[in-house]
PDB file of C-alpha atoms in Angstrom:
ATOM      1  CA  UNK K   1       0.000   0.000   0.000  1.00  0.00           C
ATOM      2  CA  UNK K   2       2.834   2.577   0.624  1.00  0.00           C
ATOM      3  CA  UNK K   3       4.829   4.007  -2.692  1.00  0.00           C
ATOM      4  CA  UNK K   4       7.356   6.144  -3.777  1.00  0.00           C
ATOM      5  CA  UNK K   5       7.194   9.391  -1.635  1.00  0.00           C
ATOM      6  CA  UNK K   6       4.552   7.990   0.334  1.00  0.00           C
ATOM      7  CA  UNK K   7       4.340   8.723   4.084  1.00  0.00           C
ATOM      8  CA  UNK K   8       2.748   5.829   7.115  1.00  0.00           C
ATOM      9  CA  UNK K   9       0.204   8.142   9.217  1.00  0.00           C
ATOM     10  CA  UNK K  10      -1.634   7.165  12.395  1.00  0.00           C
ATOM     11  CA  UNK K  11      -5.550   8.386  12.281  1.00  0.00           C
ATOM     12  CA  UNK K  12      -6.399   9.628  16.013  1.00  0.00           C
ATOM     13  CA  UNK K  13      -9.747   9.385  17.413  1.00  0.00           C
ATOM     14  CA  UNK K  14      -9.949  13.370  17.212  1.00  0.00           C
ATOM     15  CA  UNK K  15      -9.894  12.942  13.306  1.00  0.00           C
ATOM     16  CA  UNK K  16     -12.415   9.877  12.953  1.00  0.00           C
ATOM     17  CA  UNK K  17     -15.006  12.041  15.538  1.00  0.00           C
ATOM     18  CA  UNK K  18     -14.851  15.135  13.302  1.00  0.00           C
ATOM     19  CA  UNK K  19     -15.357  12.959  10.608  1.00  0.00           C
ATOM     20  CA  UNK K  20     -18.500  11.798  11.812  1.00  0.00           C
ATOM     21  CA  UNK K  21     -19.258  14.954  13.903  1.00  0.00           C
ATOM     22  CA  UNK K  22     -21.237  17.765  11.053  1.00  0.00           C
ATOM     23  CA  UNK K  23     -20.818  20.094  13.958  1.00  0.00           C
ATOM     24  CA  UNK K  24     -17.186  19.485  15.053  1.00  0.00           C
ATOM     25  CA  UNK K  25     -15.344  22.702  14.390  1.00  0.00           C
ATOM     26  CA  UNK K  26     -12.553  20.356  12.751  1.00  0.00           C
ATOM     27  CA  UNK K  27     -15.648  18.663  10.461  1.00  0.00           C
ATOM     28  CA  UNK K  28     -14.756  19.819   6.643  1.00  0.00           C
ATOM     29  CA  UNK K  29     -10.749  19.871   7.856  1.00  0.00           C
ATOM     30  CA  UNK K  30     -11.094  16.069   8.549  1.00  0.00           C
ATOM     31  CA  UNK K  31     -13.567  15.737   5.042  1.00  0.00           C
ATOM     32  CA  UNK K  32     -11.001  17.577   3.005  1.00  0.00           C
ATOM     33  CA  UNK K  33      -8.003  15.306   4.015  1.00  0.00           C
ATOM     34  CA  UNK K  34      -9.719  12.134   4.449  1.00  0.00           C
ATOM     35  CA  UNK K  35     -10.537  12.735   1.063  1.00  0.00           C
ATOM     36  CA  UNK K  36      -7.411  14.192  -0.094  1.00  0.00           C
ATOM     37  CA  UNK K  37      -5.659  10.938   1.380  1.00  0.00           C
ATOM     38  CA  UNK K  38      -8.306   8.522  -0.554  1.00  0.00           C
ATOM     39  CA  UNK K  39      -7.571  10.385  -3.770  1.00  0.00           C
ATOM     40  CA  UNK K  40      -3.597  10.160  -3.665  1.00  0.00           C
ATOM     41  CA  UNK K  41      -3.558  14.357  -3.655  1.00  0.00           C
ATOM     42  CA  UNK K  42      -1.770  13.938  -0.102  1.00  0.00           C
ATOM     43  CA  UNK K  43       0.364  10.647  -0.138  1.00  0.00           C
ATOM     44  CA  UNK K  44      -0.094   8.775   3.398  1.00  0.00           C
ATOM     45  CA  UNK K  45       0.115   5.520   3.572  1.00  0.00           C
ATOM     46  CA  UNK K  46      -0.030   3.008   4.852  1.00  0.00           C
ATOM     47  CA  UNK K  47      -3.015   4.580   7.375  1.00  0.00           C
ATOM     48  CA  UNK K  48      -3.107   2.762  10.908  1.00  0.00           C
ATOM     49  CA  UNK K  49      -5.083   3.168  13.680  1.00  0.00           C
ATOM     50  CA  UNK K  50      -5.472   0.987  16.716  1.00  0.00           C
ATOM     51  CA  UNK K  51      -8.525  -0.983  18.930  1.00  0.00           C
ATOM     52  CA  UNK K  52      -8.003   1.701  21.470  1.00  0.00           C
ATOM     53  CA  UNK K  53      -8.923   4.078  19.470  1.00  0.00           C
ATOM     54  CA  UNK K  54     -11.914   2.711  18.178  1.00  0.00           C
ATOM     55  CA  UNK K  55     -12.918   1.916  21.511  1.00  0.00           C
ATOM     56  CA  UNK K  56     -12.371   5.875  22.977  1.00  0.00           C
ATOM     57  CA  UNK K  57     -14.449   6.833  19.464  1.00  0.00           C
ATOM     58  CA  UNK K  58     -17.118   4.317  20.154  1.00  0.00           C
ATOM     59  CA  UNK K  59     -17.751   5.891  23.453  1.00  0.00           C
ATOM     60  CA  UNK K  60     -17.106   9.456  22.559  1.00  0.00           C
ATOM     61  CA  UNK K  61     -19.403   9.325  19.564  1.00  0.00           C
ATOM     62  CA  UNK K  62     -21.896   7.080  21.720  1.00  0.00           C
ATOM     63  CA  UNK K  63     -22.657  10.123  24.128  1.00  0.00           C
ATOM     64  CA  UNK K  64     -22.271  12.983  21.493  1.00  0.00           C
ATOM     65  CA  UNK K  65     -24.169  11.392  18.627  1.00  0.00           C
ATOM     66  CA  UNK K  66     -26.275   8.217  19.910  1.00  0.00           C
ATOM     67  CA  UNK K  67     -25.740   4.965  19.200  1.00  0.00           C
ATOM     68  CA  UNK K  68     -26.651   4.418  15.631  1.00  0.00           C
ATOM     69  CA  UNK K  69     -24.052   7.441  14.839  1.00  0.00           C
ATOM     70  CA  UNK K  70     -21.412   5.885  16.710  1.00  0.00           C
ATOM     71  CA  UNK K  71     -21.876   1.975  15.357  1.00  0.00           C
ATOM     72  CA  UNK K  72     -22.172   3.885  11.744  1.00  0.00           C
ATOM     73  CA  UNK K  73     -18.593   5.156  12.473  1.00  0.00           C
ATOM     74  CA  UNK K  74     -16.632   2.148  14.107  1.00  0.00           C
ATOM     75  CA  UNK K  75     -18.235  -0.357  11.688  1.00  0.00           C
ATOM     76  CA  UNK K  76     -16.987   1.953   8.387  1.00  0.00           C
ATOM     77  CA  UNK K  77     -13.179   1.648   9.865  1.00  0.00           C
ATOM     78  CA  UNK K  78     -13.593  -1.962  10.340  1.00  0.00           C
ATOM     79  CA  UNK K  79     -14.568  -2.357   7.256  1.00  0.00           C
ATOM     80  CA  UNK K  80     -12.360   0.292   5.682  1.00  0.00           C
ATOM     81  CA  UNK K  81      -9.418  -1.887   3.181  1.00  0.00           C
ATOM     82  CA  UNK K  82      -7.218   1.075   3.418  1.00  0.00           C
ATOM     83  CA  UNK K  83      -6.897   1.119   7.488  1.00  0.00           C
ATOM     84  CA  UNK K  84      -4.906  -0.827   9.468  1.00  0.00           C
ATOM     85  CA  UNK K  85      -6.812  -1.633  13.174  1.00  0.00           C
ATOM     86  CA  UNK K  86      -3.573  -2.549  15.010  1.00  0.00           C
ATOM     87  CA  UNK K  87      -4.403  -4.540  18.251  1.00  0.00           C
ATOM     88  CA  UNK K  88      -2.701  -3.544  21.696  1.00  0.00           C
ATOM     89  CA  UNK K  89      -0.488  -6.534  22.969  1.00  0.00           C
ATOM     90  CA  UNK K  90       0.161  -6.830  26.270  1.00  0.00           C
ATOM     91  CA  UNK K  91       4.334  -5.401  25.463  1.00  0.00           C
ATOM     92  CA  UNK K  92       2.633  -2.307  24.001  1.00  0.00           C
ATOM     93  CA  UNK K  93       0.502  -1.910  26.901  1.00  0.00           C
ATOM     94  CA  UNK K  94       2.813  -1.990  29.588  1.00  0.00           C
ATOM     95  CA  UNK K  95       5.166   0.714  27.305  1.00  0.00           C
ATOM     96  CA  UNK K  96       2.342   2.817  27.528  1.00  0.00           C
ATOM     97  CA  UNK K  97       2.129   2.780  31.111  1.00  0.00           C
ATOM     98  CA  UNK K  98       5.371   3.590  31.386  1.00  0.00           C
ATOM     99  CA  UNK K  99       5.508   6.436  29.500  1.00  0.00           C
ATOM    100  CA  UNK K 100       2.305   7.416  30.586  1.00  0.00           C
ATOM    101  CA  UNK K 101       4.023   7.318  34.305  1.00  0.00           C
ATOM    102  CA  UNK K 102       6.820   9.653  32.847  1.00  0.00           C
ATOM    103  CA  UNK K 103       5.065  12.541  31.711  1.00  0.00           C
ATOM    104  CA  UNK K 104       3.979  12.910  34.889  1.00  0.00           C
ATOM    105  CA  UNK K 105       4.068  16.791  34.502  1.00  0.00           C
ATOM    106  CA  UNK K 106       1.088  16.661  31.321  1.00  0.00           C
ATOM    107  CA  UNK K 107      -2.389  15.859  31.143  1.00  0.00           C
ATOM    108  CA  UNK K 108      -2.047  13.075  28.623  1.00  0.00           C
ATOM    109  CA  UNK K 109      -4.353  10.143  27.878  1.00  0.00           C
ATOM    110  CA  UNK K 110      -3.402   6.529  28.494  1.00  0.00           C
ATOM    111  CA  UNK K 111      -4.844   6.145  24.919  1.00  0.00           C
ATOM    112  CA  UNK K 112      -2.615   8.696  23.464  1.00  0.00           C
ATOM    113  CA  UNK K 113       0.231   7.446  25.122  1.00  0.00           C
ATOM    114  CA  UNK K 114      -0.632   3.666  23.603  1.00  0.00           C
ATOM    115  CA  UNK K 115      -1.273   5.464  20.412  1.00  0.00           C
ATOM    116  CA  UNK K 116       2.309   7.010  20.808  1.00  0.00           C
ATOM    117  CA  UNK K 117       4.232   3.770  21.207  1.00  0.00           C
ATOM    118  CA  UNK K 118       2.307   2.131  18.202  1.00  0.00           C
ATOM    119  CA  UNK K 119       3.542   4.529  16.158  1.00  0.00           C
ATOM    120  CA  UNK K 120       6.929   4.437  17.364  1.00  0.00           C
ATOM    121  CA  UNK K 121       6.787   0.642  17.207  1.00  0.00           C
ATOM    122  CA  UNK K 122       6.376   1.419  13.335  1.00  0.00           C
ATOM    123  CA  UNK K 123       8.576   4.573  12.524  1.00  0.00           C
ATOM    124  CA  UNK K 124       5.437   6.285  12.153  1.00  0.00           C
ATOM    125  CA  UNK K 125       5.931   9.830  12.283  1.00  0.00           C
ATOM    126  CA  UNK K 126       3.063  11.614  11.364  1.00  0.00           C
ATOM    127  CA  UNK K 127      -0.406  11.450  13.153  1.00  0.00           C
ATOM    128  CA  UNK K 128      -3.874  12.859  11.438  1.00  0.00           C
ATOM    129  CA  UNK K 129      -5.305  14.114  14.565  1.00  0.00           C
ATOM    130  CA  UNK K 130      -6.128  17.469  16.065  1.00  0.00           C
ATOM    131  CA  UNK K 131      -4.866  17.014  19.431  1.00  0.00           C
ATOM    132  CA  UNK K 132      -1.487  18.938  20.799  1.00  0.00           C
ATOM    133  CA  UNK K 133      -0.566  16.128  22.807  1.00  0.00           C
ATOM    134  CA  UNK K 134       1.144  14.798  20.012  1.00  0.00           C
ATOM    135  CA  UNK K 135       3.415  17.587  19.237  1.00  0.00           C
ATOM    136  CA  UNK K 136       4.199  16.754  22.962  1.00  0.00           C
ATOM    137  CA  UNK K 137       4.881  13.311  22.238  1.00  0.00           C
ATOM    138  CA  UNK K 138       7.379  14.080  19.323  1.00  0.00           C
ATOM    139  CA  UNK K 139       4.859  13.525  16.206  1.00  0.00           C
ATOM    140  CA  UNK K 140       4.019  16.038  13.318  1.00  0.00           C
ATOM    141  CA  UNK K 141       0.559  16.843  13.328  1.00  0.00           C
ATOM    142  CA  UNK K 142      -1.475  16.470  10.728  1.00  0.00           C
ATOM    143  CA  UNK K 143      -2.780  18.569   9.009  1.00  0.00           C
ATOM    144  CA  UNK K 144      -1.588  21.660  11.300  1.00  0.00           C
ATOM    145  CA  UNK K 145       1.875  21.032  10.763  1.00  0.00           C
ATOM    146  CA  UNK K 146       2.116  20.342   7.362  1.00  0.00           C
ATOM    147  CA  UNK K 147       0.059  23.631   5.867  1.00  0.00           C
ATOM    148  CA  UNK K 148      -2.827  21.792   4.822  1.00  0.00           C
ATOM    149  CA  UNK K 149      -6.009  24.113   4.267  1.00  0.00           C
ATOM    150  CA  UNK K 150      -7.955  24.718   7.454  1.00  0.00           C
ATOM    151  CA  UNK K 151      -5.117  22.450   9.280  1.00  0.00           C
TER     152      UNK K 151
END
């Protein structure tokens, strides 16, 4: 799935919800790239995202958008070809406590911290999400840091 000049991306849970979200103020950023990623305009790939994060979006959407909403959303990633759902082993897991016990001084999620050592685990750089953590964590964001319209 990757190619020449193309660059692995992990999709946060901030980017699926404002996906699914109309009234997300990060809505028609999160159209626009999804799109622009499907297309080939911006060249990520492979995409990845992980069962945590479904599981935070399932919940999240759950209790912003009701049930059928929030199904609607987890079941199109499942059944996206172009994702990746990575599963969380149990090495990942206890990295991600670790490192969730070191930044000690920031209000990070455990799920962001799992999401972190993923992407690590892969050499992924580059994370669609709209969440600052990240920067925090050492990943470009996407599409903020890379000039993308509305990013």
């Amino acid at each position: 799935m990757s190619g020449a000049g193309a660059t692995p991306i992990f999709v946060d849970t901030g980017a699926f919800y404002a996906r699914a979200d109309k009234d997300d103020e990060n809505h028609q950023t999160a159209i626009r790239l999804f799109d622009s990623i499907r297309s080939g305009e911006v060249t990520y790939r492979p995409l990845f995202t992980s069962q945590f994060v479904l599981s935070e979006l399932a919940t999240l959407a759950l209790y912003k958008l009701g049930h059928s909403d929030a199904t609607r959303a987890v079941n199109a990633i499942r059944a996206s070809k172009s994702l990746n759902v990575i599963p969380v082993g149990e090495a990942t897991f206890e990295a991600a406590a670790e490192q969730f016990e070191e930044y000690d001084d920031q209000q990070i999620s455990f799920v962001d911290h799992t999401t972190s050592v993923l992407a690590d685990e892969r050499d992924i750089e580059h994370m669609f999400a709209f969440d600052s953590d990240f920067r925090t964590l050492g990943f470009t964001l996407v599409p903020e840091d890379i000039g993308f319209p509305g990013g």
